[in-house]
Amino acid sequence: AQKVTQAQTEISVVEKEDVTLDCVYETRDTTYYLFWYKQPPSGELVFLIRRNSFDEQNEISGRYSWNFQKSTSSFNFTITASQVVDSAVYFCALSESSGGTSYGKLTFGQGTILTVHP
Amino acid sequence: DAGVIQSPRHEVTEMGQEVTLRCKPISGHDYLFWYRQTMMRGLELLIYFNNNVPIDDSGMPEDRFSAKMPNASFSTLKIQPSEPRDSAVYFCASSLAGGSFNEQFFGPGTRLTVL
């Protein structure tokens, strides 16, 4: 069975600090997808990034960057120069391939509550 | 483009009452999901549909829960009878299958309180 672990329940930083959110996953599939979602205080879930298991290139999008390492089954998320607006719950999720399609059910981690203080 | 639409946004009901949550997926999406979020259990997948057909309902907690998708643009999640432990935020999400784009787009959620 697939599993996603976000060991950090809560993180508190001061604005402009860099912060890394950890995500470790377990799966028996060789083809799978990893995701990060953001849930701001308003409650909606916002998609941030998707990465497939064959692409280990790190990705940078503005202040956000993601480090995918298959060898350690980790998909960590770093926010550089954090801002108050980054305060949210961040979820890592895993989707396994289903049959011949690239689709599978999403399994979410427990989430990390990030608070950025001014 | 409209995102996933859920109604109502908030629902307060008394134990034993029937509750119906509604969802309109993004037009053209052929997968629809119902999730429940609680503090204790986090985000749990309840059921999902492909082309209006239920594919996996193993996450539905018990027979009091049922879900339907009569057409491509509408789905309901019904709880009958409701119990206080059903209090949670219920999210609907939709996605396109296949290819390399299968991220799920979530609705704003329905916050259900059962007294």
mmCIF file of C-alpha atoms in Angstrom:
data_model
loop_
_atom_site.group_PDB
_atom_site.id
_atom_site.type_symbol
_atom_site.label_atom_id
_atom_site.label_comp_id
_atom_site.label_asym_id
_atom_site.label_seq_id
_atom_site.Cartn_x
_atom_site.Cartn_y
_atom_site.Cartn_z
ATOM 1 C CA ALA A 1 0.000 0.000 0.000
ATOM 2 C CA GLN A 2 1.156 3.496 -0.698
ATOM 3 C CA LYS A 3 1.977 5.867 2.114
ATOM 4 C CA VAL A 4 3.080 9.471 2.438
ATOM 5 C CA THR A 5 4.787 10.781 5.559
ATOM 6 C CA GLN A 6 5.225 14.414 6.424
ATOM 7 C CA ALA A 7 7.139 14.222 9.668
ATOM 8 C CA GLN A 8 6.959 17.930 10.418
ATOM 9 C CA THR A 9 3.577 18.677 11.919
ATOM 10 C CA GLU A 10 4.202 22.387 12.380
ATOM 11 C CA ILE A 11 6.931 24.793 11.356
ATOM 12 C CA SER A 12 7.251 28.379 12.443
ATOM 13 C CA VAL A 13 9.633 30.830 10.779
ATOM 14 C CA VAL A 14 10.193 34.523 10.552
ATOM 15 C CA GLU A 15 9.632 36.300 7.273
ATOM 16 C CA LYS A 16 12.515 36.073 4.795
ATOM 17 C CA GLU A 17 13.802 32.835 6.254
ATOM 18 C CA ASP A 18 14.102 29.825 3.973
ATOM 19 C CA VAL A 19 12.075 26.788 4.971
ATOM 20 C CA THR A 20 12.030 23.197 3.750
ATOM 21 C CA LEU A 21 9.049 20.897 4.095
ATOM 22 C CA ASP A 22 9.887 17.213 4.073
ATOM 23 C CA CYS A 23 7.953 14.461 2.334
ATOM 24 C CA VAL A 24 8.808 10.765 2.294
ATOM 25 C CA TYR A 25 6.742 8.243 0.382
ATOM 26 C CA GLU A 26 6.330 4.500 0.038
ATOM 27 C CA THR A 27 5.118 2.699 -3.035
ATOM 28 C CA ARG A 28 5.661 -0.574 -4.844
ATOM 29 C CA ASP A 29 4.916 0.930 -8.230
ATOM 30 C CA THR A 30 7.698 1.942 -10.572
ATOM 31 C CA THR A 31 5.448 4.541 -12.177
ATOM 32 C CA TYR A 32 3.914 7.094 -9.887
ATOM 33 C CA TYR A 33 3.301 10.801 -9.459
ATOM 34 C CA LEU A 34 4.056 13.104 -6.584
ATOM 35 C CA PHE A 35 2.218 16.309 -5.805
ATOM 36 C CA TRP A 36 2.279 19.250 -3.456
ATOM 37 C CA TYR A 37 -0.893 21.097 -2.540
ATOM 38 C CA LYS A 38 -1.315 24.241 -0.460
ATOM 39 C CA GLN A 39 -4.284 24.833 1.817
ATOM 40 C CA PRO A 40 -4.395 28.484 2.924
ATOM 41 C CA PRO A 41 -6.538 29.619 5.868
ATOM 42 C CA SER A 42 -9.469 30.102 3.489
ATOM 43 C CA GLY A 43 -9.622 26.301 3.179
ATOM 44 C CA GLU A 44 -9.365 25.511 -0.499
ATOM 45 C CA LEU A 45 -6.710 23.128 -1.798
ATOM 46 C CA VAL A 46 -4.420 24.650 -4.383
ATOM 47 C CA PHE A 47 -2.285 22.521 -6.679
ATOM 48 C CA LEU A 48 1.391 23.540 -6.660
ATOM 49 C CA ILE A 49 3.371 20.924 -8.552
ATOM 50 C CA ARG A 50 3.297 17.456 -10.071
ATOM 51 C CA ARG A 51 6.345 15.290 -10.670
ATOM 52 C CA ASN A 52 6.467 11.856 -12.306
ATOM 53 C CA SER A 53 8.716 9.072 -11.087
ATOM 54 C CA PHE A 54 10.914 9.160 -14.168
ATOM 55 C CA ASP A 55 11.829 12.794 -13.844
ATOM 56 C CA GLU A 56 14.230 13.480 -11.027
ATOM 57 C CA GLN A 57 15.115 16.957 -12.145
ATOM 58 C CA ASN A 58 14.655 19.528 -9.467
ATOM 59 C CA GLU A 59 12.237 22.299 -10.243
ATOM 60 C CA ILE A 60 12.192 25.949 -9.349
ATOM 61 C CA SER A 61 9.232 28.259 -9.653
ATOM 62 C CA GLY A 62 9.878 31.697 -8.266
ATOM 63 C CA ARG A 63 10.525 31.324 -4.541
ATOM 64 C CA TYR A 64 9.438 27.665 -4.599
ATOM 65 C CA SER A 65 11.695 24.736 -5.372
ATOM 66 C CA TRP A 66 11.292 20.997 -5.188
ATOM 67 C CA ASN A 67 13.922 18.323 -4.654
ATOM 68 C CA PHE A 68 12.922 14.837 -5.803
ATOM 69 C CA GLN A 69 15.255 11.999 -4.808
ATOM 70 C CA LYS A 70 14.146 8.482 -5.715
ATOM 71 C CA SER A 71 17.057 6.948 -3.808
ATOM 72 C CA THR A 72 15.633 8.228 -0.540
ATOM 73 C CA SER A 73 11.960 8.262 -1.635
ATOM 74 C CA SER A 74 11.726 11.928 -0.813
ATOM 75 C CA PHE A 75 10.095 14.904 -2.473
ATOM 76 C CA ASN A 76 10.971 17.956 -0.410
ATOM 77 C CA PHE A 77 9.637 21.456 -0.899
ATOM 78 C CA THR A 78 11.629 24.607 -0.157
ATOM 79 C CA ILE A 79 10.297 28.128 0.106
ATOM 80 C CA THR A 80 13.012 30.743 -0.212
ATOM 81 C CA ALA A 81 12.636 34.102 1.496
ATOM 82 C CA SER A 82 9.327 33.126 3.062
ATOM 83 C CA GLN A 83 6.483 35.610 3.295
ATOM 84 C CA VAL A 84 3.486 35.885 5.584
ATOM 85 C CA VAL A 85 1.246 34.887 2.672
ATOM 86 C CA ASP A 86 3.003 31.523 2.584
ATOM 87 C CA SER A 87 1.342 30.624 5.867
ATOM 88 C CA ALA A 88 -0.789 27.588 5.095
ATOM 89 C CA VAL A 89 -0.994 23.845 5.449
ATOM 90 C CA TYR A 90 1.058 22.072 2.819
ATOM 91 C CA PHE A 91 0.225 18.564 1.697
ATOM 92 C CA CYS A 92 2.380 16.112 -0.160
ATOM 93 C CA ALA A 93 0.502 13.427 -2.118
ATOM 94 C CA LEU A 94 1.243 10.284 -4.093
ATOM 95 C CA SER A 95 -0.622 8.860 -7.061
ATOM 96 C CA GLU A 96 0.228 5.443 -8.389
ATOM 97 C CA SER A 97 -0.210 4.454 -11.982
ATOM 98 C CA SER A 98 -3.337 2.430 -12.618
ATOM 99 C CA GLY A 99 -3.045 -0.214 -15.290
ATOM 100 C CA GLY A 100 -1.971 1.265 -18.586
ATOM 101 C CA THR A 101 -3.039 4.784 -17.775
ATOM 102 C CA SER A 102 -1.142 7.431 -15.928
ATOM 103 C CA TYR A 103 -3.891 7.855 -13.412
ATOM 104 C CA GLY A 104 -4.261 6.693 -9.840
ATOM 105 C CA LYS A 105 -5.788 7.535 -6.523
ATOM 106 C CA LEU A 106 -4.197 10.285 -4.466
ATOM 107 C CA THR A 107 -2.846 9.425 -1.040
ATOM 108 C CA PHE A 108 -2.122 12.489 1.061
ATOM 109 C CA GLY A 109 0.339 13.027 3.858
ATOM 110 C CA GLN A 110 -0.910 14.487 7.117
ATOM 111 C CA GLY A 111 0.181 17.957 6.144
ATOM 112 C CA THR A 112 2.638 20.475 7.579
ATOM 113 C CA ILE A 113 1.317 23.672 9.110
ATOM 114 C CA LEU A 114 3.622 26.503 8.125
ATOM 115 C CA THR A 115 3.386 29.796 9.982
ATOM 116 C CA VAL A 116 5.439 32.714 8.756
ATOM 117 C CA HIS A 117 5.698 35.547 11.262
ATOM 118 C CA PRO A 118 6.300 39.137 10.156
ATOM 119 C CA ASP B 1 -13.126 29.233 -16.447
ATOM 120 C CA ALA B 2 -15.217 28.051 -13.514
ATOM 121 C CA GLY B 3 -13.529 25.694 -11.136
ATOM 122 C CA VAL B 4 -15.146 22.882 -9.209
ATOM 123 C CA ILE B 5 -18.332 24.126 -7.589
ATOM 124 C CA GLN B 6 -19.665 22.746 -4.339
ATOM 125 C CA SER B 7 -22.826 23.503 -2.446
ATOM 126 C CA PRO B 8 -23.665 24.273 0.197
ATOM 127 C CA ARG B 9 -20.491 25.805 1.589
ATOM 128 C CA HIS B 10 -21.677 25.275 5.137
ATOM 129 C CA GLU B 11 -24.239 22.885 6.504
ATOM 130 C CA VAL B 12 -25.403 22.542 10.079
ATOM 131 C CA THR B 13 -27.817 19.752 10.826
ATOM 132 C CA GLU B 14 -29.031 17.630 13.669
ATOM 133 C CA MET B 15 -28.131 14.037 14.269
ATOM 134 C CA GLY B 16 -30.385 11.704 12.339
ATOM 135 C CA GLN B 17 -31.120 14.100 9.518
ATOM 136 C CA GLU B 18 -30.305 13.433 5.903
ATOM 137 C CA VAL B 19 -27.561 15.556 4.373
ATOM 138 C CA THR B 20 -26.887 15.991 0.663
ATOM 139 C CA LEU B 21 -23.715 17.600 -0.630
ATOM 140 C CA ARG B 22 -23.467 18.656 -4.247
ATOM 141 C CA CYS B 23 -20.638 19.020 -6.720
ATOM 142 C CA LYS B 24 -20.219 20.303 -10.245
ATOM 143 C CA PRO B 25 -16.858 19.276 -11.737
ATOM 144 C CA ILE B 26 -14.837 21.250 -14.230
ATOM 145 C CA SER B 27 -16.339 20.864 -17.677
ATOM 146 C CA GLY B 28 -14.576 18.165 -19.667
ATOM 147 C CA HIS B 29 -13.048 16.423 -16.670
ATOM 148 C CA ASP B 30 -13.885 12.743 -16.601
ATOM 149 C CA TYR B 31 -12.819 11.868 -13.060
ATOM 150 C CA LEU B 32 -14.597 13.040 -9.948
ATOM 151 C CA PHE B 33 -13.539 12.466 -6.352
ATOM 152 C CA TRP B 34 -15.078 12.950 -2.941
ATOM 153 C CA TYR B 35 -12.729 13.517 0.006
ATOM 154 C CA ARG B 36 -13.297 14.110 3.675
ATOM 155 C CA GLN B 37 -10.948 16.152 5.843
ATOM 156 C CA THR B 38 -10.847 15.894 9.622
ATOM 157 C CA MET B 39 -8.224 16.793 12.178
ATOM 158 C CA MET B 40 -7.868 13.206 13.281
ATOM 159 C CA ARG B 41 -7.722 11.451 9.922
ATOM 160 C CA GLY B 42 -6.528 14.143 7.548
ATOM 161 C CA LEU B 43 -7.632 13.973 3.925
ATOM 162 C CA GLU B 44 -9.333 10.725 3.019
ATOM 163 C CA LEU B 45 -10.608 9.625 -0.355
ATOM 164 C CA LEU B 46 -14.177 8.406 0.001
ATOM 165 C CA ILE B 47 -15.108 7.465 -3.553
ATOM 166 C CA TYR B 48 -14.243 8.330 -7.110
ATOM 167 C CA PHE B 49 -16.000 8.140 -10.469
ATOM 168 C CA ASN B 50 -14.760 7.809 -14.011
ATOM 169 C CA ASN B 51 -17.171 8.815 -16.758
ATOM 170 C CA ASN B 52 -19.975 8.872 -14.184
ATOM 171 C CA VAL B 53 -19.301 5.286 -13.055
ATOM 172 C CA PRO B 54 -18.156 4.622 -9.475
ATOM 173 C CA ILE B 55 -14.711 3.019 -9.634
ATOM 174 C CA ASP B 56 -13.653 2.672 -6.027
ATOM 175 C CA ASP B 57 -15.855 3.273 -2.996
ATOM 176 C CA SER B 58 -13.633 1.491 -0.505
ATOM 177 C CA GLY B 59 -13.165 4.704 1.421
ATOM 178 C CA MET B 60 -16.846 5.196 2.135
ATOM 179 C CA PRO B 61 -17.047 4.769 5.897
ATOM 180 C CA GLU B 62 -20.318 2.894 6.119
ATOM 181 C CA ASP B 63 -23.678 2.280 4.530
ATOM 182 C CA ARG B 64 -24.974 5.604 5.733
ATOM 183 C CA PHE B 65 -22.881 7.208 3.006
ATOM 184 C CA SER B 66 -23.828 7.043 -0.657
ATOM 185 C CA ALA B 67 -22.683 8.899 -3.760
ATOM 186 C CA LYS B 68 -24.128 9.271 -7.215
ATOM 187 C CA MET B 69 -23.119 10.845 -10.458
ATOM 188 C CA PRO B 70 -26.163 10.955 -12.741
ATOM 189 C CA ASN B 71 -24.337 12.908 -15.442
ATOM 190 C CA ALA B 72 -20.974 14.381 -16.281
ATOM 191 C CA SER B 73 -21.701 17.700 -14.640
ATOM 192 C CA PHE B 74 -23.208 16.724 -11.308
ATOM 193 C CA SER B 75 -22.534 14.510 -8.331
ATOM 194 C CA THR B 76 -24.021 14.125 -4.871
ATOM 195 C CA LEU B 77 -22.761 12.709 -1.606
ATOM 196 C CA LYS B 78 -25.529 11.761 0.766
ATOM 197 C CA ILE B 79 -25.361 10.878 4.444
ATOM 198 C CA GLN B 80 -28.444 9.281 5.931
ATOM 199 C CA PRO B 81 -28.788 9.332 8.875
ATOM 200 C CA SER B 82 -26.087 11.789 9.850
ATOM 201 C CA GLU B 83 -24.100 11.468 13.073
ATOM 202 C CA PRO B 84 -21.884 13.939 14.966
ATOM 203 C CA ARG B 85 -18.758 12.027 13.915
ATOM 204 C CA ASP B 86 -19.566 12.878 10.298
ATOM 205 C CA SER B 87 -18.690 16.498 11.029
ATOM 206 C CA ALA B 88 -15.861 17.377 8.637
ATOM 207 C CA VAL B 89 -15.026 19.337 5.533
ATOM 208 C CA TYR B 90 -16.035 17.453 2.405
ATOM 209 C CA PHE B 91 -14.161 18.229 -0.776
ATOM 210 C CA CYS B 92 -15.037 17.383 -4.315
ATOM 211 C CA ALA B 93 -12.267 17.292 -6.929
ATOM 212 C CA SER B 94 -12.104 16.592 -10.634
ATOM 213 C CA SER B 95 -9.367 15.732 -13.090
ATOM 214 C CA LEU B 96 -8.578 14.667 -16.596
ATOM 215 C CA ALA B 97 -7.223 11.164 -16.900
ATOM 216 C CA GLY B 98 -4.476 9.946 -19.139
ATOM 217 C CA GLY B 99 -1.489 11.689 -20.607
ATOM 218 C CA SER B 100 0.756 13.387 -18.135
ATOM 219 C CA PHE B 101 -1.697 15.834 -16.617
ATOM 220 C CA ASN B 102 -3.679 14.214 -13.859
ATOM 221 C CA GLU B 103 -3.573 16.778 -11.100
ATOM 222 C CA GLN B 104 -6.840 17.047 -9.248
ATOM 223 C CA PHE B 105 -8.613 20.371 -8.969
ATOM 224 C CA PHE B 106 -10.479 20.834 -5.728
ATOM 225 C CA GLY B 107 -13.653 22.663 -4.926
ATOM 226 C CA PRO B 108 -13.908 25.034 -1.957
ATOM 227 C CA GLY B 109 -15.349 22.316 0.263
ATOM 228 C CA THR B 110 -18.507 21.946 2.325
ATOM 229 C CA ARG B 111 -18.101 22.314 6.069
ATOM 230 C CA LEU B 112 -20.574 19.943 7.674
ATOM 231 C CA THR B 113 -21.502 20.175 11.330
ATOM 232 C CA VAL B 114 -23.772 17.530 12.794
ATOM 233 C CA LEU B 115 -25.124 18.444 16.216
#
